[in-house]
């Protein structure tokens, strides 16, 4: 995390850097408190600025969250692309790698599908959020198609199963269920990838 967004007690953002600092610190706060605990006032406190200062850049809380959601979707798409490429030529391995990429992304950024596709952001009809969400789903559907699931409805069901699995690992790790195994974030991502591969190889319906 950058110095400009190092949390409570960190340096106050330099002049002209508050907008980017708010976005960066939003990821940290989401990681700690989730959507329910996300507060613009808390962001302002962490960054050492007045509670009114963030509203010079974002008209309300959800406008800030929309920018964060779009950035999270773009970052996740890049992570998934990189993981799929690193997994090699087998299309099932490539699709399974998306589960590990998701776990790594949420562990690092604190913003998963619950933020990217948040119900409370839908009324905004934000163009960037819509575009980023479409790009992410297009990538995932393409990976599912390459793995032999050309029918869109079947592909969507498969992705639902895949990311229910991946998000389940994120939740178990976040709630310290996996601490007795002393797993690192990378260990959790590896377990999610292996479980996803087993799901895909088993052709679960």
XYZ file of C-alpha atoms in Angstrom:
205
model
C 0.000 0.000 0.000
C 1.251 3.476 -0.786
C 2.233 6.026 1.831
C -0.651 8.221 0.724
C -3.074 5.499 1.754
C -1.312 3.818 4.630
C -4.321 3.869 6.943
C -4.832 5.514 10.317
C -1.776 7.445 11.319
C -0.425 7.584 7.750
C 0.766 10.735 6.043
C -1.787 13.226 4.853
C -2.150 13.101 1.036
C -0.162 15.692 -0.883
C -2.062 18.511 -2.524
C -3.927 17.235 -5.569
C -3.578 13.586 -4.488
C -6.673 13.209 -2.301
C -8.852 11.576 -4.961
C -6.352 8.798 -5.671
C -5.654 8.396 -1.943
C -9.376 7.973 -1.240
C -9.633 5.242 -3.871
C -6.550 3.437 -2.587
C -7.641 3.616 1.051
C -11.116 2.422 0.057
C -9.625 -0.924 -0.892
C -7.957 -1.191 2.508
C -11.157 -0.311 4.363
C -13.199 -2.779 2.315
C -10.677 -5.478 3.162
C -11.105 -4.776 6.859
C -14.782 -3.874 7.178
C -16.578 -4.983 4.020
C -19.306 -3.055 2.265
C -21.430 -2.779 5.407
C -18.639 -1.084 7.331
C -17.511 1.193 4.534
C -17.636 4.838 5.625
C -16.454 8.016 3.931
C -16.010 9.580 7.372
C -13.648 6.749 8.331
C -11.678 7.259 5.115
C -11.318 10.945 5.920
C -10.130 10.123 9.444
C -7.540 7.675 8.140
C -6.207 10.178 5.641
C -6.160 13.069 8.102
C -8.574 15.305 6.194
C -11.890 16.882 7.073
C -15.069 14.848 6.646
C -16.150 17.315 3.958
C -12.976 16.956 1.869
C -13.878 13.667 0.102
C -17.114 15.188 -1.174
C -15.147 17.632 -3.294
C -14.204 14.615 -5.415
C -17.187 12.294 -4.994
C -20.771 13.519 -4.490
C -21.670 10.609 -2.206
C -20.446 7.282 -0.802
C -21.766 5.151 -3.633
C -20.101 7.318 -6.272
C -16.751 6.557 -4.646
C -17.620 2.872 -4.368
C -18.537 2.808 -8.066
C -15.030 3.969 -8.997
C -13.568 1.344 -6.675
C -15.831 -1.368 -8.139
C -14.818 -0.548 -11.714
C -11.133 -0.542 -10.797
C -11.536 -3.826 -8.898
C -13.206 -5.463 -11.911
C -10.445 -4.288 -14.254
C -7.728 -5.499 -11.880
C -9.464 -8.853 -11.413
C -9.783 -9.317 -15.173
C -6.054 -8.684 -15.603
C -5.258 -11.118 -12.789
C -7.469 -13.787 -14.334
C -5.895 -13.311 -17.761
C -2.413 -13.659 -16.275
C -3.372 -16.737 -14.250
C -4.991 -18.407 -17.252
C -1.919 -17.810 -19.385
C 0.383 -19.132 -16.658
C -1.734 -22.292 -16.301
C -0.648 -23.538 -19.719
C -2.538 -24.773 -22.772
C -5.116 -27.052 -21.133
C -8.444 -25.138 -21.174
C -9.708 -26.758 -17.976
C -6.531 -25.832 -16.121
C -6.882 -22.306 -17.484
C -10.455 -22.024 -16.252
C -9.607 -23.572 -12.872
C -6.829 -20.995 -12.452
C -9.471 -18.262 -12.286
C -10.499 -19.510 -8.830
C -7.002 -19.031 -7.469
C -6.732 -15.649 -9.183
C -9.960 -14.561 -7.505
C -8.738 -15.639 -4.055
C -5.438 -13.797 -4.565
C -7.210 -10.666 -5.775
C -9.632 -10.500 -2.844
C -6.866 -11.291 -0.360
C -4.783 -8.453 -1.791
C -7.479 -5.882 -2.534
C -10.460 -6.755 -0.364
C -12.912 -6.233 -3.238
C -14.582 -9.247 -4.787
C -17.831 -9.841 -6.625
C -19.708 -8.438 -3.609
C -18.244 -5.027 -4.482
C -17.951 -5.347 -8.261
C -21.588 -6.382 -8.671
C -22.991 -4.705 -5.541
C -26.769 -4.401 -5.601
C -26.643 -0.970 -3.981
C -24.600 0.426 -6.882
C -27.029 -0.645 -9.588
C -29.307 2.418 -9.324
C -26.326 4.625 -10.250
C -26.197 3.093 -13.755
C -22.517 3.980 -13.779
C -21.051 3.482 -17.251
C -17.576 2.490 -16.023
C -18.942 -0.111 -13.605
C -21.175 -1.565 -16.326
C -18.320 -1.685 -18.836
C -15.877 -3.256 -16.372
C -18.435 -5.855 -15.300
C -19.205 -6.771 -18.907
C -15.510 -7.085 -19.757
C -14.946 -9.372 -16.772
C -17.898 -11.608 -17.593
C -16.933 -11.746 -21.277
C -13.476 -12.967 -20.283
C -14.889 -15.615 -17.956
C -17.448 -16.822 -20.488
C -14.746 -17.082 -23.114
C -12.622 -19.229 -20.791
C -15.666 -21.415 -20.085
C -16.347 -21.735 -23.826
C -12.752 -22.796 -24.448
C -13.194 -25.438 -21.728
C -16.053 -26.969 -23.714
C -19.091 -25.124 -22.410
C -20.389 -23.254 -25.446
C -23.989 -23.056 -24.268
C -24.302 -19.683 -22.473
C -26.737 -20.895 -19.819
C -24.537 -23.895 -18.971
C -21.443 -21.699 -18.949
C -23.089 -19.260 -16.525
C -24.079 -22.124 -14.227
C -20.531 -23.429 -14.316
C -19.132 -19.988 -13.464
C -21.641 -19.711 -10.639
C -20.343 -22.977 -9.177
C -16.732 -21.992 -9.747
C -16.975 -18.643 -8.003
C -19.203 -19.923 -5.217
C -16.278 -22.232 -4.508
C -13.666 -19.483 -4.804
C -15.629 -16.972 -2.722
C -16.214 -19.704 -0.155
C -12.467 -20.070 0.292
C -12.176 -16.287 0.659
C -14.887 -16.282 3.338
C -13.396 -19.206 5.269
C -10.003 -17.529 5.230
C -11.410 -14.129 6.227
C -13.297 -15.654 9.148
C -10.133 -17.470 10.325
C -11.604 -20.922 9.726
C -8.394 -21.956 7.955
C -5.974 -20.536 10.535
C -5.399 -23.892 12.215
C -3.872 -25.088 8.956
C -1.548 -22.036 9.008
C -2.239 -21.269 5.377
C -0.766 -18.282 3.591
C -2.922 -16.403 1.047
C -1.063 -18.279 -1.685
C -1.852 -21.597 0.017
C -5.546 -20.695 0.057
C -5.402 -19.724 -3.619
C -3.743 -23.044 -4.451
C -6.441 -24.967 -2.594
C -9.147 -23.043 -4.441
C -7.511 -23.802 -7.790
C -7.246 -27.504 -6.987
C -10.861 -27.652 -5.850
C -11.948 -25.827 -9.013
C -9.986 -28.275 -11.151
C -11.688 -31.182 -9.376
C -15.073 -29.576 -9.987
C -14.342 -29.071 -13.673
C -12.783 -32.501 -14.226
C -15.774 -34.095 -12.523
C -18.120 -32.263 -14.894
C -20.430 -31.306 -12.013
C -23.949 -30.295 -13.145
